Amino acid sequence: MKRLVVTLALTFMLAACQGMGTKVSRLSVGMPREEVMDRLGQPDAVRTIIGFEVLSYLNRHRSRFSLSSRDYTVVLKDGKVTQFGPGLVQRDSKTTLVIEEDK
């Protein structure tokens, strides 16, 4: 019985330690801001660029077993996700933004 309890506790702890890359991959275009915040937590920075809200999650581990980290960005328009992924946001033109992945 004790072994079962320990096994379940370890399983729960490992499942709770998902990397940011896994969490971000579960977002979808059109998802509401509230759901993004529920899944990813508070961003490190929030800013508005040409009418888009940009949520930045900085220096996060890619996976629970990874020693390397990266930045992740979520872009919203009218409270809904328009794009998301690893990297930082850049202005592509006067009316659009793109997320550029670090090399």
mmCIF file with all atom_site columns, C-alpha atoms in Angstrom:
data_model
loop_
_atom_site.group_PDB
_atom_site.id
_atom_site.type_symbol
_atom_site.label_atom_id
_atom_site.label_alt_id
_atom_site.label_comp_id
_atom_site.label_asym_id
_atom_site.label_entity_id
_atom_site.label_seq_id
_atom_site.pdbx_PDB_ins_code
_atom_site.Cartn_x
_atom_site.Cartn_y
_atom_site.Cartn_z
_atom_site.occupancy
_atom_site.B_iso_or_equiv
_atom_site.pdbx_formal_charge
_atom_site.auth_seq_id
_atom_site.auth_comp_id
_atom_site.auth_asym_id
_atom_site.auth_atom_id
_atom_site.pdbx_PDB_model_num
ATOM 1   C CA . MET A 1 1   ? 0.000  0.000  0.000   1.00 0.00 ? 1   MET A CA 1
ATOM 2   C CA . LYS A 1 2   ? 2.814  2.402  0.898   1.00 0.00 ? 2   LYS A CA 1
ATOM 3   C CA . ARG A 1 3   ? 4.492  1.703  -2.442  1.00 0.00 ? 3   ARG A CA 1
ATOM 4   C CA . LEU A 1 4   ? 1.243  2.543  -4.261  1.00 0.00 ? 4   LEU A CA 1
ATOM 5   C CA . VAL A 1 5   ? 0.898  5.855  -2.425  1.00 0.00 ? 5   VAL A CA 1
ATOM 6   C CA . VAL A 1 6   ? 4.507  6.796  -3.219  1.00 0.00 ? 6   VAL A CA 1
ATOM 7   C CA . THR A 1 7   ? 4.067  5.825  -6.871  1.00 0.00 ? 7   THR A CA 1
ATOM 8   C CA . LEU A 1 8   ? 0.892  7.889  -7.187  1.00 0.00 ? 8   LEU A CA 1
ATOM 9   C CA . ALA A 1 9   ? 2.518  10.877 -5.477  1.00 0.00 ? 9   ALA A CA 1
ATOM 10  C CA . LEU A 1 10  ? 5.529  10.761 -7.829  1.00 0.00 ? 10  LEU A CA 1
ATOM 11  C CA . THR A 1 11  ? 3.288  10.423 -10.865 1.00 0.00 ? 11  THR A CA 1
ATOM 12  C CA . PHE A 1 12  ? 1.264  13.442 -9.796  1.00 0.00 ? 12  PHE A CA 1
ATOM 13  C CA . MET A 1 13  ? 4.385  15.547 -9.152  1.00 0.00 ? 13  MET A CA 1
ATOM 14  C CA . LEU A 1 14  ? 5.903  14.702 -12.529 1.00 0.00 ? 14  LEU A CA 1
ATOM 15  C CA . ALA A 1 15  ? 2.653  15.458 -14.343 1.00 0.00 ? 15  ALA A CA 1
ATOM 16  C CA . ALA A 1 16  ? 2.469  18.837 -12.606 1.00 0.00 ? 16  ALA A CA 1
ATOM 17  C CA . CYS A 1 17  ? 5.985  19.712 -13.810 1.00 0.00 ? 17  CYS A CA 1
ATOM 18  C CA . GLN A 1 18  ? 5.214  19.970 -17.513 1.00 0.00 ? 18  GLN A CA 1
ATOM 19  C CA . GLY A 1 19  ? 7.601  22.159 -19.417 1.00 0.00 ? 19  GLY A CA 1
ATOM 20  C CA . MET A 1 20  ? 6.453  25.404 -20.949 1.00 0.00 ? 20  MET A CA 1
ATOM 21  C CA . GLY A 1 21  ? 6.893  23.978 -24.455 1.00 0.00 ? 21  GLY A CA 1
ATOM 22  C CA . THR A 1 22  ? 4.293  21.299 -23.724 1.00 0.00 ? 22  THR A CA 1
ATOM 23  C CA . LYS A 1 23  ? 1.885  23.811 -22.240 1.00 0.00 ? 23  LYS A CA 1
ATOM 24  C CA . VAL A 1 24  ? 2.268  26.250 -25.148 1.00 0.00 ? 24  VAL A CA 1
ATOM 25  C CA . SER A 1 25  ? 1.738  23.476 -27.700 1.00 0.00 ? 25  SER A CA 1
ATOM 26  C CA . ARG A 1 26  ? -1.716 22.911 -26.179 1.00 0.00 ? 26  ARG A CA 1
ATOM 27  C CA . LEU A 1 27  ? -2.879 26.441 -26.984 1.00 0.00 ? 27  LEU A CA 1
ATOM 28  C CA . SER A 1 28  ? -4.948 27.106 -30.088 1.00 0.00 ? 28  SER A CA 1
ATOM 29  C CA . VAL A 1 29  ? -5.771 30.076 -32.272 1.00 0.00 ? 29  VAL A CA 1
ATOM 30  C CA . GLY A 1 30  ? -9.006 31.669 -31.076 1.00 0.00 ? 30  GLY A CA 1
ATOM 31  C CA . MET A 1 31  ? -8.545 30.561 -27.455 1.00 0.00 ? 31  MET A CA 1
ATOM 32  C CA . PRO A 1 32  ? -9.701 33.249 -24.982 1.00 0.00 ? 32  PRO A CA 1
ATOM 33  C CA . ARG A 1 33  ? -7.158 35.148 -22.879 1.00 0.00 ? 33  ARG A CA 1
ATOM 34  C CA . GLU A 1 34  ? -8.548 33.692 -19.636 1.00 0.00 ? 34  GLU A CA 1
ATOM 35  C CA . GLU A 1 35  ? -7.884 30.140 -20.785 1.00 0.00 ? 35  GLU A CA 1
ATOM 36  C CA . VAL A 1 36  ? -4.319 31.049 -21.784 1.00 0.00 ? 36  VAL A CA 1
ATOM 37  C CA . MET A 1 37  ? -3.726 32.491 -18.316 1.00 0.00 ? 37  MET A CA 1
ATOM 38  C CA . ASP A 1 38  ? -5.203 29.368 -16.690 1.00 0.00 ? 38  ASP A CA 1
ATOM 39  C CA . ARG A 1 39  ? -2.868 27.127 -18.687 1.00 0.00 ? 39  ARG A CA 1
ATOM 40  C CA . LEU A 1 40  ? 0.336  29.181 -18.621 1.00 0.00 ? 40  LEU A CA 1
ATOM 41  C CA . GLY A 1 41  ? -0.019 31.348 -15.527 1.00 0.00 ? 41  GLY A CA 1
ATOM 42  C CA . GLN A 1 42  ? 0.954  34.983 -15.174 1.00 0.00 ? 42  GLN A CA 1
ATOM 43  C CA . PRO A 1 43  ? 3.213  36.265 -17.973 1.00 0.00 ? 43  PRO A CA 1
ATOM 44  C CA . ASP A 1 44  ? 6.502  37.996 -17.202 1.00 0.00 ? 44  ASP A CA 1
ATOM 45  C CA . ALA A 1 45  ? 5.518  40.934 -19.395 1.00 0.00 ? 45  ALA A CA 1
ATOM 46  C CA . VAL A 1 46  ? 2.344  42.239 -21.023 1.00 0.00 ? 46  VAL A CA 1
ATOM 47  C CA . ARG A 1 47  ? 2.387  44.969 -23.657 1.00 0.00 ? 47  ARG A CA 1
ATOM 48  C CA . THR A 1 48  ? 0.291  46.351 -26.458 1.00 0.00 ? 48  THR A CA 1
ATOM 49  C CA . ILE A 1 49  ? 1.769  46.748 -29.932 1.00 0.00 ? 49  ILE A CA 1
ATOM 50  C CA . ILE A 1 50  ? -0.329 48.172 -32.797 1.00 0.00 ? 50  ILE A CA 1
ATOM 51  C CA . GLY A 1 51  ? -3.561 46.919 -31.234 1.00 0.00 ? 51  GLY A CA 1
ATOM 52  C CA . PHE A 1 52  ? -2.285 43.432 -30.319 1.00 0.00 ? 52  PHE A CA 1
ATOM 53  C CA . GLU A 1 53  ? -1.813 42.307 -26.719 1.00 0.00 ? 53  GLU A CA 1
ATOM 54  C CA . VAL A 1 54  ? 1.491  40.469 -26.294 1.00 0.00 ? 54  VAL A CA 1
ATOM 55  C CA . LEU A 1 55  ? 2.076  38.084 -23.372 1.00 0.00 ? 55  LEU A CA 1
ATOM 56  C CA . SER A 1 56  ? 5.742  37.184 -22.827 1.00 0.00 ? 56  SER A CA 1
ATOM 57  C CA . TYR A 1 57  ? 6.957  34.211 -20.799 1.00 0.00 ? 57  TYR A CA 1
ATOM 58  C CA . LEU A 1 58  ? 10.708 34.659 -20.449 1.00 0.00 ? 58  LEU A CA 1
ATOM 59  C CA . ASN A 1 59  ? 13.483 32.155 -19.810 1.00 0.00 ? 59  ASN A CA 1
ATOM 60  C CA . ARG A 1 60  ? 11.220 29.100 -19.334 1.00 0.00 ? 60  ARG A CA 1
ATOM 61  C CA . HIS A 1 61  ? 12.325 25.464 -19.541 1.00 0.00 ? 61  HIS A CA 1
ATOM 62  C CA . ARG A 1 62  ? 11.283 23.715 -22.756 1.00 0.00 ? 62  ARG A CA 1
ATOM 63  C CA . SER A 1 63  ? 10.416 20.454 -21.002 1.00 0.00 ? 63  SER A CA 1
ATOM 64  C CA . ARG A 1 64  ? 10.519 19.123 -17.480 1.00 0.00 ? 64  ARG A CA 1
ATOM 65  C CA . PHE A 1 65  ? 13.769 17.274 -18.259 1.00 0.00 ? 65  PHE A CA 1
ATOM 66  C CA . SER A 1 66  ? 15.457 20.085 -20.190 1.00 0.00 ? 66  SER A CA 1
ATOM 67  C CA . LEU A 1 67  ? 18.267 22.181 -18.792 1.00 0.00 ? 67  LEU A CA 1
ATOM 68  C CA . SER A 1 68  ? 17.928 24.735 -21.579 1.00 0.00 ? 68  SER A CA 1
ATOM 69  C CA . SER A 1 69  ? 15.330 27.463 -21.605 1.00 0.00 ? 69  SER A CA 1
ATOM 70  C CA . ARG A 1 70  ? 13.765 29.889 -24.055 1.00 0.00 ? 70  ARG A CA 1
ATOM 71  C CA . ASP A 1 71  ? 11.228 32.663 -24.336 1.00 0.00 ? 71  ASP A CA 1
ATOM 72  C CA . TYR A 1 72  ? 7.600  32.041 -25.344 1.00 0.00 ? 72  TYR A CA 1
ATOM 73  C CA . THR A 1 73  ? 5.119  34.569 -26.695 1.00 0.00 ? 73  THR A CA 1
ATOM 74  C CA . VAL A 1 74  ? 1.342  34.630 -27.051 1.00 0.00 ? 74  VAL A CA 1
ATOM 75  C CA . VAL A 1 75  ? -0.266 37.299 -29.265 1.00 0.00 ? 75  VAL A CA 1
ATOM 76  C CA . LEU A 1 76  ? -3.936 38.227 -28.780 1.00 0.00 ? 76  LEU A CA 1
ATOM 77  C CA . LYS A 1 77  ? -6.353 40.438 -30.693 1.00 0.00 ? 77  LYS A CA 1
ATOM 78  C CA . ASP A 1 78  ? -9.677 41.345 -29.079 1.00 0.00 ? 78  ASP A CA 1
ATOM 79  C CA . GLY A 1 79  ? -8.939 38.910 -26.222 1.00 0.00 ? 79  GLY A CA 1
ATOM 80  C CA . LYS A 1 80  ? -8.361 35.878 -28.498 1.00 0.00 ? 80  LYS A CA 1
ATOM 81  C CA . VAL A 1 81  ? -5.114 34.115 -29.448 1.00 0.00 ? 81  VAL A CA 1
ATOM 82  C CA . THR A 1 82  ? -3.913 34.926 -32.965 1.00 0.00 ? 82  THR A CA 1
ATOM 83  C CA . GLN A 1 83  ? -0.480 33.280 -32.721 1.00 0.00 ? 83  GLN A CA 1
ATOM 84  C CA . PHE A 1 84  ? 1.825  31.688 -30.165 1.00 0.00 ? 84  PHE A CA 1
ATOM 85  C CA . GLY A 1 85  ? 5.147  29.924 -29.922 1.00 0.00 ? 85  GLY A CA 1
ATOM 86  C CA . PRO A 1 86  ? 8.795  30.080 -28.934 1.00 0.00 ? 86  PRO A CA 1
ATOM 87  C CA . GLY A 1 87  ? 10.618 33.336 -29.540 1.00 0.00 ? 87  GLY A CA 1
ATOM 88  C CA . LEU A 1 88  ? 9.922  37.034 -29.212 1.00 0.00 ? 88  LEU A CA 1
ATOM 89  C CA . VAL A 1 89  ? 7.476  39.177 -31.129 1.00 0.00 ? 89  VAL A CA 1
ATOM 90  C CA . GLN A 1 90  ? 8.640  41.513 -33.885 1.00 0.00 ? 90  GLN A CA 1
ATOM 91  C CA . ARG A 1 91  ? 6.719  44.030 -35.945 1.00 0.00 ? 91  ARG A CA 1
ATOM 92  C CA . ASP A 1 92  ? 6.407  42.681 -39.486 1.00 0.00 ? 92  ASP A CA 1
ATOM 93  C CA . SER A 1 93  ? 4.699  45.750 -40.945 1.00 0.00 ? 93  SER A CA 1
ATOM 94  C CA . LYS A 1 94  ? 2.522  48.634 -39.817 1.00 0.00 ? 94  LYS A CA 1
ATOM 95  C CA . THR A 1 95  ? -0.348 46.246 -39.049 1.00 0.00 ? 95  THR A CA 1
ATOM 96  C CA . THR A 1 96  ? 1.109  42.794 -38.327 1.00 0.00 ? 96  THR A CA 1
ATOM 97  C CA . LEU A 1 97  ? 3.359  41.048 -35.815 1.00 0.00 ? 97  LEU A CA 1
ATOM 98  C CA . VAL A 1 98  ? 5.377  37.838 -36.104 1.00 0.00 ? 98  VAL A CA 1
ATOM 99  C CA . ILE A 1 99  ? 7.051  35.655 -33.499 1.00 0.00 ? 99  ILE A CA 1
ATOM 100 C CA . GLU A 1 100 ? 10.692 35.129 -34.392 1.00 0.00 ? 100 GLU A CA 1
ATOM 101 C CA . GLU A 1 101 ? 12.314 32.079 -32.859 1.00 0.00 ? 101 GLU A CA 1
ATOM 102 C CA . ASP A 1 102 ? 15.784 32.403 -31.380 1.00 0.00 ? 102 ASP A CA 1
ATOM 103 C CA . LYS A 1 103 ? 18.458 30.608 -33.321 1.00 0.00 ? 103 LYS A CA 1
#
